[in-house]
CSV table of C-alpha atoms in Angstrom, one decimal:
chain,number,residue,atom,x,y,z
W,1,MET,CA,32.1,-5.3,27.6
W,2,VAL,CA,32.2,-9.1,25.8
W,3,PHE,CA,30.4,-10.2,29.0
W,4,SER,CA,27.2,-9.5,30.7
W,5,CYS,CA,26.7,-11.1,34.4
W,6,LYS,CA,23.2,-11.2,33.9
W,7,ARG,CA,21.2,-14.3,33.0
W,8,GLY,CA,24.8,-15.4,31.3
W,9,TYR,CA,24.0,-12.8,27.8
W,10,HIS,CA,27.1,-12.6,25.8
W,11,HIS,CA,27.6,-10.2,23.0
W,12,GLY,CA,25.3,-11.2,20.3
W,13,ASN,CA,23.8,-13.3,21.8
W,14,LEU,CA,21.7,-10.2,24.4
W,15,LYS,CA,21.2,-9.0,20.7
W,16,THR,CA,19.5,-11.9,19.4
W,17,ALA,CA,17.2,-11.8,22.3
W,18,LEU,CA,16.5,-8.2,21.8
W,19,ILE,CA,15.8,-8.7,18.6
W,20,LYS,CA,14.0,-11.9,19.5
W,21,ALA,CA,11.4,-9.7,22.3
W,22,ALA,CA,11.1,-7.0,20.0
W,23,MET,CA,10.0,-9.7,17.3
W,24,LYS,CA,7.2,-10.6,19.9
W,25,GLN,CA,5.9,-8.0,21.6
W,26,LEU,CA,5.5,-6.4,17.8
W,27,GLN,CA,3.0,-8.9,17.2
W,28,GLU,CA,0.9,-7.3,19.5
W,29,ASP,CA,2.2,-3.7,19.6
W,30,SER,CA,3.1,-1.5,17.4
W,31,LEU,CA,6.2,-0.2,16.4
W,32,GLU,CA,6.0,3.1,18.0
W,33,SER,CA,5.2,1.9,21.7
W,34,LEU,CA,8.8,-0.9,21.8
W,35,SER,CA,11.2,0.6,23.2
W,36,LEU,CA,15.0,0.0,24.2
W,37,ARG,CA,14.2,0.2,28.0
W,38,GLY,CA,11.4,-1.9,28.3
W,39,LEU,CA,13.1,-4.8,25.8
W,40,ALA,CA,15.7,-4.4,27.8
W,41,ARG,CA,13.6,-5.8,30.7
W,42,SER,CA,11.6,-8.5,28.7
W,43,VAL,CA,15.3,-10.5,28.8
W,44,GLY,CA,16.1,-9.1,32.4
W,45,VAL,CA,19.1,-7.0,31.8
W,46,THR,CA,19.8,-3.2,32.5
W,47,PRO,CA,19.2,-0.8,29.6
W,48,THR,CA,22.7,0.5,30.1
W,49,ALA,CA,23.7,-3.6,28.4
W,50,ALA,CA,20.8,-3.5,26.1
W,51,TYR,CA,22.5,0.0,24.9
W,52,ASN,CA,26.1,-1.7,24.4
W,53,HIS,CA,24.5,-3.2,21.6
W,54,PHE,CA,22.8,-0.8,19.7
W,55,ALA,CA,23.1,2.9,20.4
W,56,ASP,CA,19.3,3.9,19.7
W,57,LYS,CA,16.1,2.7,18.2
W,58,THR,CA,16.5,3.4,14.8
W,59,ALA,CA,19.5,1.0,15.4
W,60,LEU,CA,17.6,-1.6,16.9
W,61,LEU,CA,14.4,-1.2,14.3
W,62,VAL,CA,17.3,-1.7,11.8
W,63,ASP,CA,18.1,-5.0,12.5
W,64,LEU,CA,14.9,-6.2,12.9
W,65,LYS,CA,13.9,-4.9,9.8
W,66,SER,CA,16.5,-7.1,8.3
W,67,ALA,CA,14.8,-10.1,10.2
W,68,ALA,CA,11.7,-9.5,9.3
W,69,LEU,CA,12.8,-9.0,5.7
W,70,SER,CA,14.6,-12.1,6.3
W,71,GLN,CA,11.9,-13.8,6.8
W,72,PHE,CA,9.4,-12.6,4.1
W,73,ASP,CA,12.0,-14.2,1.5
W,74,SER,CA,11.9,-17.4,3.2
W,75,PHE,CA,8.6,-17.4,3.1
W,76,LEU,CA,8.6,-15.9,-0.9
W,77,ALA,CA,11.5,-18.9,-1.3
W,78,ASP,CA,9.7,-21.2,0.4
W,79,ALA,CA,6.7,-20.9,-2.0
W,80,LEU,CA,8.7,-21.3,-4.9
W,81,LYS,CA,10.3,-24.3,-3.8
W,82,ASP,CA,8.0,-27.0,-5.1
W,83,ILE,CA,7.5,-25.9,-8.4
W,84,PRO,CA,10.4,-26.6,-11.5
W,85,ALA,CA,12.8,-23.8,-12.6
W,86,ASP,CA,11.2,-23.3,-16.1
W,87,GLN,CA,8.1,-22.8,-15.1
W,88,PRO,CA,8.3,-18.8,-14.6
W,89,GLU,CA,4.2,-17.8,-14.9
W,90,GLN,CA,3.4,-20.6,-11.7
W,91,ARG,CA,6.4,-19.4,-9.8
W,92,ILE,CA,5.5,-15.5,-10.2
W,93,ARG,CA,1.8,-16.8,-9.5
W,94,ALA,CA,2.7,-18.6,-6.3
W,95,MET,CA,4.6,-15.7,-5.1
W,96,ALA,CA,2.0,-13.2,-5.3
W,97,HIS,CA,0.1,-15.8,-3.3
W,98,ALA,CA,2.8,-16.2,-0.6
W,99,TYR,CA,2.6,-11.8,-0.4
W,100,LEU,CA,-1.2,-11.9,0.1
W,101,ALA,CA,-0.6,-14.8,2.8
W,102,PHE,CA,2.3,-13.4,4.6
W,103,SER,CA,0.4,-10.2,5.0
W,104,SER,CA,-2.0,-11.8,7.5
W,105,VAL,CA,0.7,-14.0,8.3
W,106,HIS,CA,2.7,-11.6,9.8
W,107,PRO,CA,0.7,-8.1,9.3
W,108,ALA,CA,3.3,-7.0,11.8
W,109,LEU,CA,6.2,-8.3,10.0
W,110,PHE,CA,4.7,-7.1,7.0
W,111,ASN,CA,4.3,-3.6,8.0
W,112,LEU,CA,7.8,-3.2,9.2
W,113,VAL,CA,9.0,-4.7,6.2
W,114,PHE,CA,7.4,-2.4,4.1
W,115,ASN,CA,5.6,1.4,6.2
W,116,TRP,CA,9.4,1.9,7.7
W,117,VAL,CA,12.6,3.0,5.9
W,118,PRO,CA,15.5,5.0,8.5
W,119,ASP,CA,17.5,7.3,6.6
W,120,LEU,CA,19.2,5.2,4.1
W,121,GLU,CA,22.5,6.1,5.5
W,122,ARG,CA,21.4,4.2,8.7
W,123,LEU,CA,21.3,1.3,6.5
W,124,THR,CA,23.4,-1.5,7.6
W,125,GLU,CA,25.7,-4.2,5.6
W,126,GLU,CA,23.0,-6.9,6.7
W,127,PHE,CA,20.5,-5.1,5.4
W,128,MET,CA,22.2,-4.1,2.1
W,129,VAL,CA,21.4,-7.4,1.5
W,130,ALA,CA,18.2,-8.8,3.5
W,131,GLY,CA,16.5,-5.1,1.6
W,132,GLY,CA,16.6,-6.8,-1.8
W,133,ARG,CA,16.1,-10.0,-2.5
W,134,GLY,CA,12.9,-10.9,-2.3
W,135,GLU,CA,12.4,-8.5,-5.3
W,136,GLU,CA,15.6,-9.9,-6.7
W,137,LEU,CA,13.4,-13.3,-5.9
W,138,LEU,CA,11.0,-11.9,-8.3
W,139,ARG,CA,12.6,-10.6,-11.2
W,140,GLU,CA,13.9,-13.6,-12.1
W,141,GLU,CA,11.3,-14.9,-12.6
W,142,ILE,CA,9.6,-11.9,-14.6
W,143,VAL,CA,13.0,-12.4,-16.7
W,144,GLY,CA,12.5,-15.5,-17.0
W,145,PHE,CA,9.0,-14.8,-18.0
W,146,LEU,CA,9.7,-12.7,-20.7
W,147,GLN,CA,12.9,-14.6,-21.8
W,148,GLN,CA,10.2,-17.6,-22.5
W,149,GLN,CA,8.3,-15.2,-24.0
W,150,GLY,CA,10.8,-14.3,-26.7
W,151,GLN,CA,11.4,-11.2,-25.3
W,152,GLN,CA,15.7,-9.9,-24.3
W,153,PRO,CA,14.5,-7.4,-21.6
W,154,ASP,CA,17.8,-4.9,-20.4
W,155,ASP,CA,18.6,-4.5,-17.1
W,156,TYR,CA,16.6,-0.7,-17.4
W,157,GLN,CA,13.0,-2.9,-19.0
W,158,ALA,CA,13.6,-6.2,-16.6
W,159,ALA,CA,13.2,-3.9,-13.5
W,160,ILE,CA,10.5,-1.6,-14.6
W,161,ALA,CA,8.4,-5.4,-15.8
W,162,SER,CA,9.5,-6.8,-12.0
W,163,LEU,CA,8.2,-3.2,-10.0
W,164,SER,CA,5.1,-3.2,-12.6
W,165,ALA,CA,4.4,-7.0,-11.1
W,166,TRP,CA,5.5,-5.9,-7.9
W,167,SER,CA,3.2,-2.7,-7.4
W,168,MET,CA,0.0,-4.7,-8.7
W,169,VAL,CA,0.8,-7.6,-6.4
W,170,HIS,CA,1.9,-4.8,-3.6
W,171,GLY,CA,-1.0,-2.6,-3.9
W,172,ILE,CA,-4.6,-5.6,-4.2
W,173,THR,CA,-2.4,-7.1,-0.7
W,174,THR,CA,-2.9,-3.3,0.9
W,175,LEU,CA,-5.7,-2.6,0.2
W,176,LEU,CA,-7.2,-6.3,0.9
W,177,LYS,CA,-5.8,-5.7,4.4
W,178,SER,CA,-7.2,-3.1,5.3
W,179,SER,CA,-10.4,-4.4,4.1
W,180,THR,CA,-10.7,-0.9,1.6
W,181,VAL,CA,-12.0,-3.2,-0.6
W,182,GLU,CA,-14.3,-4.9,2.0
W,183,ALA,CA,-15.4,-1.3,2.8
W,184,ILE,CA,-15.8,-0.6,-1.4
W,185,ILE,CA,-17.8,-3.7,-2.1
W,186,TYR,CA,-19.9,-3.1,0.7
W,187,CYS,CA,-20.8,0.7,-0.2
W,188,HIS,CA,-21.2,-0.1,-4.0
W,189,ASN,CA,-22.6,-0.7,-6.9
W,190,TRP,CA,-19.8,-3.7,-7.3
W,191,PRO,CA,-20.5,-7.4,-8.2
W,192,GLU,CA,-21.6,-9.7,-5.9
W,193,ASP,CA,-19.6,-12.3,-7.3
W,194,LEU,CA,-16.5,-9.6,-5.8
W,195,ASN,CA,-15.9,-11.0,-2.2
W,196,ALA,CA,-12.9,-9.9,0.1
W,197,ARG,CA,-14.6,-11.1,2.9
W,198,ASP,CA,-13.4,-14.3,2.0
W,199,CYS,CA,-9.8,-16.2,1.8
W,200,ASP,CA,-10.7,-17.8,-1.4
W,201,GLY,CA,-12.5,-14.6,-2.5
W,202,CYS,CA,-9.1,-12.5,-2.0
W,203,TYR,CA,-6.9,-15.0,-3.9
W,204,ARG,CA,-9.7,-15.1,-6.7
W,205,MET,CA,-9.3,-11.1,-7.1
W,206,LEU,CA,-5.2,-11.7,-7.0
W,207,ASP,CA,-5.0,-14.7,-9.4
W,208,HIS,CA,-7.7,-12.7,-11.9
W,209,LEU,CA,-4.7,-9.2,-11.7
W,210,VAL,CA,-2.0,-11.6,-11.8
W,211,ASP,CA,-3.1,-13.2,-15.5
W,212,LEU,CA,-3.6,-8.9,-16.3
W,213,THR,CA,-0.3,-8.3,-15.4
W,214,LEU,CA,1.0,-11.1,-17.2
W,215,ALA,CA,-1.0,-10.3,-20.2
W,216,GLY,CA,0.6,-6.8,-20.2
W,217,LEU,CA,4.4,-8.6,-20.1
W,218,ARG,CA,4.0,-11.1,-22.5
W,219,THR,CA,2.7,-8.1,-25.2
W,220,GLY,CA,6.8,-6.6,-24.5
W,221,ILE,CA,8.5,-4.3,-22.5
W,222,PRO,CA,8.2,-0.8,-24.4
W,223,LEU,CA,10.8,1.0,-25.6
W,224,ILE,CA,11.6,3.2,-23.4
W,225,GLU,CA,11.6,7.0,-23.3
W,226,ARG,CA,14.5,6.4,-20.1
W,227,HIS,CA,15.2,9.8,-19.1
W,228,PRO,CA,12.6,12.7,-19.4
W,229,PRO,CA,12.1,14.9,-22.8
W,230,SER,CA,13.7,17.8,-23.0
W,231,PRO,CA,12.1,21.3,-24.0
W,232,ALA,CA,11.4,21.5,-27.1
T,1,MET,CA,-29.2,21.3,22.3
T,2,VAL,CA,-30.2,23.0,19.2
T,3,PHE,CA,-27.7,26.4,19.8
T,4,SER,CA,-24.5,26.3,22.0
T,5,CYS,CA,-23.7,29.8,23.4
T,6,LYS,CA,-19.6,29.8,23.0
T,7,ARG,CA,-19.1,31.3,20.2
T,8,GLY,CA,-21.9,31.1,19.0
T,9,TYR,CA,-21.9,27.4,17.5
T,10,HIS,CA,-25.2,25.7,16.0
T,11,HIS,CA,-25.9,23.1,15.7
T,12,GLY,CA,-24.1,21.5,12.2
T,13,ASN,CA,-22.0,25.1,12.6
T,14,LEU,CA,-20.3,23.2,15.4
T,15,LYS,CA,-20.1,19.7,13.8
T,16,THR,CA,-18.1,21.0,11.0
T,17,ALA,CA,-15.9,23.9,12.5
T,18,LEU,CA,-14.9,19.8,14.6
T,19,ILE,CA,-14.6,18.1,11.9
T,20,LYS,CA,-12.3,21.0,10.1
T,21,ALA,CA,-10.1,21.6,13.4
T,22,ALA,CA,-9.6,18.1,13.2
T,23,MET,CA,-8.3,17.7,9.4
T,24,LYS,CA,-6.3,21.0,10.8
T,25,GLN,CA,-4.6,18.3,13.1
T,26,LEU,CA,-4.4,15.3,11.0
T,27,GLN,CA,-2.2,17.8,8.6
T,28,GLU,CA,0.2,17.6,11.8
T,29,ASP,CA,-0.4,14.9,14.1
T,30,SER,CA,-1.1,10.8,14.4
T,31,LEU,CA,-4.8,9.8,13.7
T,32,GLU,CA,-4.1,7.9,17.0
T,33,SER,CA,-3.8,11.3,18.8
T,34,LEU,CA,-6.9,12.7,18.1
T,35,SER,CA,-9.3,12.9,20.7
T,36,LEU,CA,-12.7,14.9,20.5
T,37,ARG,CA,-11.8,16.6,24.4
T,38,GLY,CA,-8.8,18.1,22.6
T,39,LEU,CA,-10.8,19.3,19.7
T,40,ALA,CA,-13.4,20.9,21.4
T,41,ARG,CA,-11.5,22.9,23.3
T,42,SER,CA,-9.5,24.0,20.4
T,43,VAL,CA,-12.7,25.1,18.9
T,44,GLY,CA,-13.6,26.5,22.2
T,45,VAL,CA,-16.4,25.0,23.8
T,46,THR,CA,-16.8,21.9,26.3
T,47,PRO,CA,-16.6,17.9,25.7
T,48,THR,CA,-20.0,18.0,26.0
T,49,ALA,CA,-20.9,20.0,23.3
T,50,ALA,CA,-18.7,17.9,20.7
T,51,TYR,CA,-20.6,14.4,22.4
T,52,ASN,CA,-23.7,15.6,20.9
T,53,HIS,CA,-22.0,16.1,17.8
T,54,PHE,CA,-20.5,12.4,17.7
T,55,ALA,CA,-21.1,10.1,20.0
T,56,ASP,CA,-17.3,8.3,20.1
T,57,LYS,CA,-14.5,8.8,18.8
T,58,THR,CA,-15.1,6.7,15.5
T,59,ALA,CA,-18.1,8.2,14.8
T,60,LEU,CA,-16.2,11.4,14.2
T,61,LEU,CA,-13.1,8.9,11.7
T,62,VAL,CA,-16.0,8.0,10.1
T,63,ASP,CA,-17.6,11.6,9.0
T,64,LEU,CA,-13.9,13.0,8.4
T,65,LYS,CA,-12.8,10.0,6.0
T,66,SER,CA,-15.7,11.4,4.8
T,67,ALA,CA,-14.2,14.2,4.1
T,68,ALA,CA,-11.2,13.3,2.9
T,69,LEU,CA,-12.8,11.0,1.0
T,70,SER,CA,-14.5,13.8,-0.7
T,71,GLN,CA,-11.8,15.9,-0.9
T,72,PHE,CA,-9.5,13.5,-2.4
T,73,ASP,CA,-12.0,12.3,-5.0
T,74,SER,CA,-12.4,16.1,-6.1
T,75,PHE,CA,-8.0,15.7,-6.8
T,76,LEU,CA,-8.9,12.5,-9.4
T,77,ALA,CA,-11.5,15.0,-11.1
T,78,ASP,CA,-9.8,17.9,-11.0
T,79,ALA,CA,-6.9,15.8,-13.2
T,80,LEU,CA,-9.5,15.0,-16.0
T,81,LYS,CA,-10.8,18.4,-16.6
T,82,ASP,CA,-9.2,19.5,-19.3
T,83,ILE,CA,-8.9,16.3,-20.6
T,84,PRO,CA,-12.0,14.8,-23.4
T,85,ALA,CA,-14.7,12.2,-22.6
T,86,ASP,CA,-13.2,10.3,-25.8
T,87,GLN,CA,-9.9,10.1,-24.6
T,88,PRO,CA,-10.1,7.5,-21.5
T,89,GLU,CA,-6.0,6.5,-22.3
T,90,GLN,CA,-4.6,9.8,-21.5
T,91,ARG,CA,-7.9,10.5,-18.8
T,92,ILE,CA,-6.6,7.5,-16.7
T,93,ARG,CA,-2.9,8.4,-16.9
T,94,ALA,CA,-3.8,11.5,-15.5
T,95,MET,CA,-6.0,10.1,-13.0
T,96,ALA,CA,-3.2,7.5,-12.4
T,97,HIS,CA,-0.4,10.9,-11.8
T,98,ALA,CA,-3.4,12.9,-10.1
T,99,TYR,CA,-3.5,9.6,-7.1
T,100,LEU,CA,0.7,9.7,-6.7
T,101,ALA,CA,0.4,13.7,-6.1
T,102,PHE,CA,-2.9,13.2,-3.8
T,103,SER,CA,-0.5,11.1,-1.7
T,104,SER,CA,2.2,13.9,-1.5
T,105,VAL,CA,0.3,16.6,-0.5
T,106,HIS,CA,-1.7,15.0,1.9
T,107,PRO,CA,-0.1,12.7,2.8
T,108,ALA,CA,-2.2,12.3,6.1
T,109,LEU,CA,-5.3,11.9,5.0
T,110,PHE,CA,-4.0,9.4,2.0
T,111,ASN,CA,-3.9,7.6,5.5
T,112,LEU,CA,-7.1,8.1,6.3
T,113,VAL,CA,-8.8,7.5,2.9
T,114,PHE,CA,-6.7,4.3,2.6
T,115,ASN,CA,-5.4,3.2,6.3
T,116,TRP,CA,-8.3,3.9,8.1
T,117,VAL,CA,-11.9,1.4,8.0
T,118,PRO,CA,-14.2,1.2,11.3
T,119,ASP,CA,-16.7,-1.8,11.0
T,120,LEU,CA,-19.1,-1.7,8.2
T,121,GLU,CA,-22.1,-1.0,10.5
T,122,ARG,CA,-20.4,2.4,12.0
T,123,LEU,CA,-20.7,3.5,7.7
T,124,THR,CA,-23.0,6.7,7.5
T,125,GLU,CA,-25.2,7.3,4.4
T,126,GLU,CA,-22.5,10.1,3.6
T,127,PHE,CA,-19.7,7.7,3.3
T,128,MET,CA,-21.6,5.3,1.4
T,129,VAL,CA,-21.9,7.7,-0.9
T,130,ALA,CA,-18.6,9.4,-0.8
T,131,GLY,CA,-16.9,6.0,-0.7
T,132,GLY,CA,-17.2,4.5,-3.7
T,133,ARG,CA,-16.9,7.8,-5.8
T,134,GLY,CA,-13.2,7.4,-6.8
T,135,GLU,CA,-14.0,3.9,-8.0
T,136,GLU,CA,-16.5,4.8,-9.5
T,137,LEU,CA,-14.0,7.5,-11.6
T,138,LEU,CA,-12.0,5.2,-12.0
T,139,ARG,CA,-14.0,2.3,-13.3
T,140,GLU,CA,-15.7,4.6,-16.0
T,141,GLU,CA,-12.9,5.4,-18.3
T,142,ILE,CA,-11.4,2.3,-18.0
T,143,VAL,CA,-14.6,1.0,-18.8
T,144,GLY,CA,-14.3,3.5,-21.7
T,145,PHE,CA,-11.3,2.4,-23.1
T,146,LEU,CA,-12.8,-1.2,-23.2
T,147,GLN,CA,-15.4,-0.6,-25.0
T,148,GLN,CA,-12.5,1.6,-27.8
T,149,GLN,CA,-10.7,-1.7,-27.6
T,150,GLY,CA,-13.8,-3.0,-28.9
T,151,GLN,CA,-14.3,-4.9,-25.8
T,152,GLN,CA,-17.7,-5.3,-23.5
T,153,PRO,CA,-16.4,-6.3,-20.3
T,154,ASP,CA,-19.8,-7.0,-18.2
T,155,ASP,CA,-20.1,-6.0,-14.8
T,156,TYR,CA,-17.0,-8.1,-13.3
T,157,GLN,CA,-15.2,-7.7,-15.7
T,158,ALA,CA,-15.1,-4.0,-15.0
T,159,ALA,CA,-14.7,-4.4,-12.1
T,160,ILE,CA,-12.0,-6.2,-12.3
T,161,ALA,CA,-10.1,-4.8,-14.7
T,162,SER,CA,-10.9,-1.3,-12.4
T,163,LEU,CA,-8.9,-3.2,-10.2
T,164,SER,CA,-6.2,-3.5,-11.5
T,165,ALA,CA,-4.7,-0.5,-12.4
T,166,TRP,CA,-5.9,0.9,-8.4
T,167,SER,CA,-3.8,-1.7,-7.7
T,168,MET,CA,-0.7,-0.7,-9.9
T,169,VAL,CA,-1.6,2.2,-9.1
T,170,HIS,CA,-2.1,2.2,-5.2
T,171,GLY,CA,1.0,-0.6,-5.0
T,172,ILE,CA,3.4,2.3,-6.6
T,173,THR,CA,2.1,5.4,-4.9
T,174,THR,CA,2.2,3.5,-1.6
T,175,LEU,CA,5.9,1.8,-1.8
T,176,LEU,CA,7.0,5.4,-2.9
T,177,LYS,CA,5.3,7.1,-0.5
T,178,SER,CA,7.0,4.6,1.4
T,179,SER,CA,10.5,5.3,0.3
T,180,THR,CA,10.6,1.5,-0.5
T,181,VAL,CA,11.5,2.3,-3.9
T,182,GLU,CA,14.3,4.4,-3.0
T,183,ALA,CA,15.9,1.9,-0.2
T,184,ILE,CA,15.8,-0.8,-2.5
T,185,ILE,CA,17.1,1.3,-5.3
T,186,TYR,CA,19.9,2.8,-3.6
T,187,CYS,CA,20.9,-1.1,-1.4
T,188,HIS,CA,20.8,-2.9,-4.3
T,189,ASN,CA,21.3,-4.2,-7.9
T,190,TRP,CA,18.9,-2.0,-9.8
T,191,PRO,CA,20.3,0.7,-12.9
T,192,GLU,CA,20.6,4.1,-12.0
T,193,ASP,CA,18.0,5.0,-14.8
T,194,LEU,CA,15.6,4.3,-11.9
T,195,ASN,CA,15.6,7.1,-9.6
T,196,ALA,CA,12.5,7.8,-7.0
T,197,ARG,CA,14.7,10.9,-5.4
T,198,ASP,CA,12.3,13.5,-7.7
T,199,CYS,CA,10.0,13.9,-9.1
T,200,ASP,CA,10.2,13.7,-12.3
T,201,GLY,CA,11.5,9.9,-11.3
T,202,CYS,CA,9.0,8.7,-9.4
T,203,TYR,CA,6.0,9.8,-12.4
T,204,ARG,CA,8.0,8.0,-15.2
T,205,MET,CA,8.3,5.0,-13.3
T,206,LEU,CA,4.2,5.5,-12.8
T,207,ASP,CA,4.1,6.0,-16.2
T,208,HIS,CA,6.1,2.8,-17.6
T,209,LEU,CA,3.9,1.3,-15.5
T,210,VAL,CA,0.4,2.6,-16.9
T,211,ASP,CA,1.8,1.7,-20.2
T,212,LEU,CA,2.4,-2.1,-18.8
T,213,THR,CA,-1.3,-1.8,-17.3
T,214,LEU,CA,-3.2,-0.6,-20.1
T,215,ALA,CA,-1.2,-3.5,-22.4
T,216,GLY,CA,-2.5,-5.6,-20.8
T,217,LEU,CA,-6.3,-4.9,-20.3
T,218,ARG,CA,-5.9,-4.2,-24.2
T,219,THR,CA,-5.3,-7.6,-24.6
T,220,GLY,CA,-8.7,-8.4,-23.4
T,221,ILE,CA,-10.0,-9.0,-20.2
T,222,PRO,CA,-10.3,-12.7,-20.0
T,223,LEU,CA,-13.1,-15.2,-19.4
T,224,ILE,CA,-13.0,-15.3,-15.5
T,225,GLU,CA,-13.2,-18.6,-13.8
T,226,ARG,CA,-16.5,-16.9,-11.1
T,227,HIS,CA,-16.5,-19.3,-8.9
T,228,PRO,CA,-13.3,-21.4,-7.7
T,229,PRO,CA,-14.0,-24.6,-9.6
T,230,SER,CA,-16.0,-27.5,-7.5
T,231,PRO,CA,-13.5,-30.0,-6.1
T,232,ALA,CA,-13.4,-32.5,-8.2
């Protein structure tokens, strides 16, 4: 079926409309409550028309996550556009800020990007491209930073360096997003200067953590034991 | 009401039974699907008997999270019991391993600990104590490690150092737990040596990241700008 009569949707057009409607619903609802039937209703077509484009809910979520990943990647890339290429440290810091900002501006998309992963055989070509772009952006800057320090990381070392920066930023972002840091400051004997209740306080913590991560990377990526040591 | 006839539960006893039943249900169900009514049914008492102990679902979840936090803390503390106190680096590494292991052995409890935080005014005395213990354990080792390096961190620096190690471990744990790292390895051009499909591969990544974090901490916690710079 190439054309659907209702509302004049045609192939591609309806698919896009369904993704758009899902994206909008996700701002207020959980991933679990999304349904193809409900989305079909919301754009005024029959469930059958929707099922022509998505075999099941997973197929919809894969495309939805591709769209969310693209939005996330653009958000990160935008943060870099005014910072010269030869300033990797500033670019890494700007990406870290954008990462935290995205989790607060688009919490539902952030959840979709980081808390839902389909069976790998369900991934589409589009997803495969979108899926790696954010990490690629980060890794490029990390490698630039290491090279400025006179290091020549190989692929494995570059991946580990990038994963370490990513993990740190992801960790503080999710601990802040879930109010875990705020709760622990409240429960606990942490110094008053540590404040997770306002933006300034959160970005200050993030900056300290970026400083420490870059300090670690500056010391050089250790000559890494790539495979588990053989049993003695 | 001090005694309830049904099943001979008395005050305290029923409360514990409800928490235990909730803990068990959480192994298979989501936080959302827990209900006081359902739990009362499962231990064979009336909803009213359950409401005598928990004013509402939040009150139940606060106690449930206290219990989960205690279990998590014991898990971390157990990992330290065979490592001498004067080896903070090994102790930090062991805690990192235990953190990742807990997320895999007790995924539902891990979610409760890190993805659900009540309004702070709902926190109980018990929660306040349990809430900070894990971080306290980590911070003690981090301070020990820094002191071995000849550093004398003040409270703020110690908190930032501990937060940086925590964020890194939390980040890689949640990226592994959600299959994000596995998906990105699959989608992307990462070196084959990076493997998130088996335990060895995951712990190897974690070890590299701990190495880098400790390398950063070894360079010294920077003299930190504690308050945002005043506007020029």
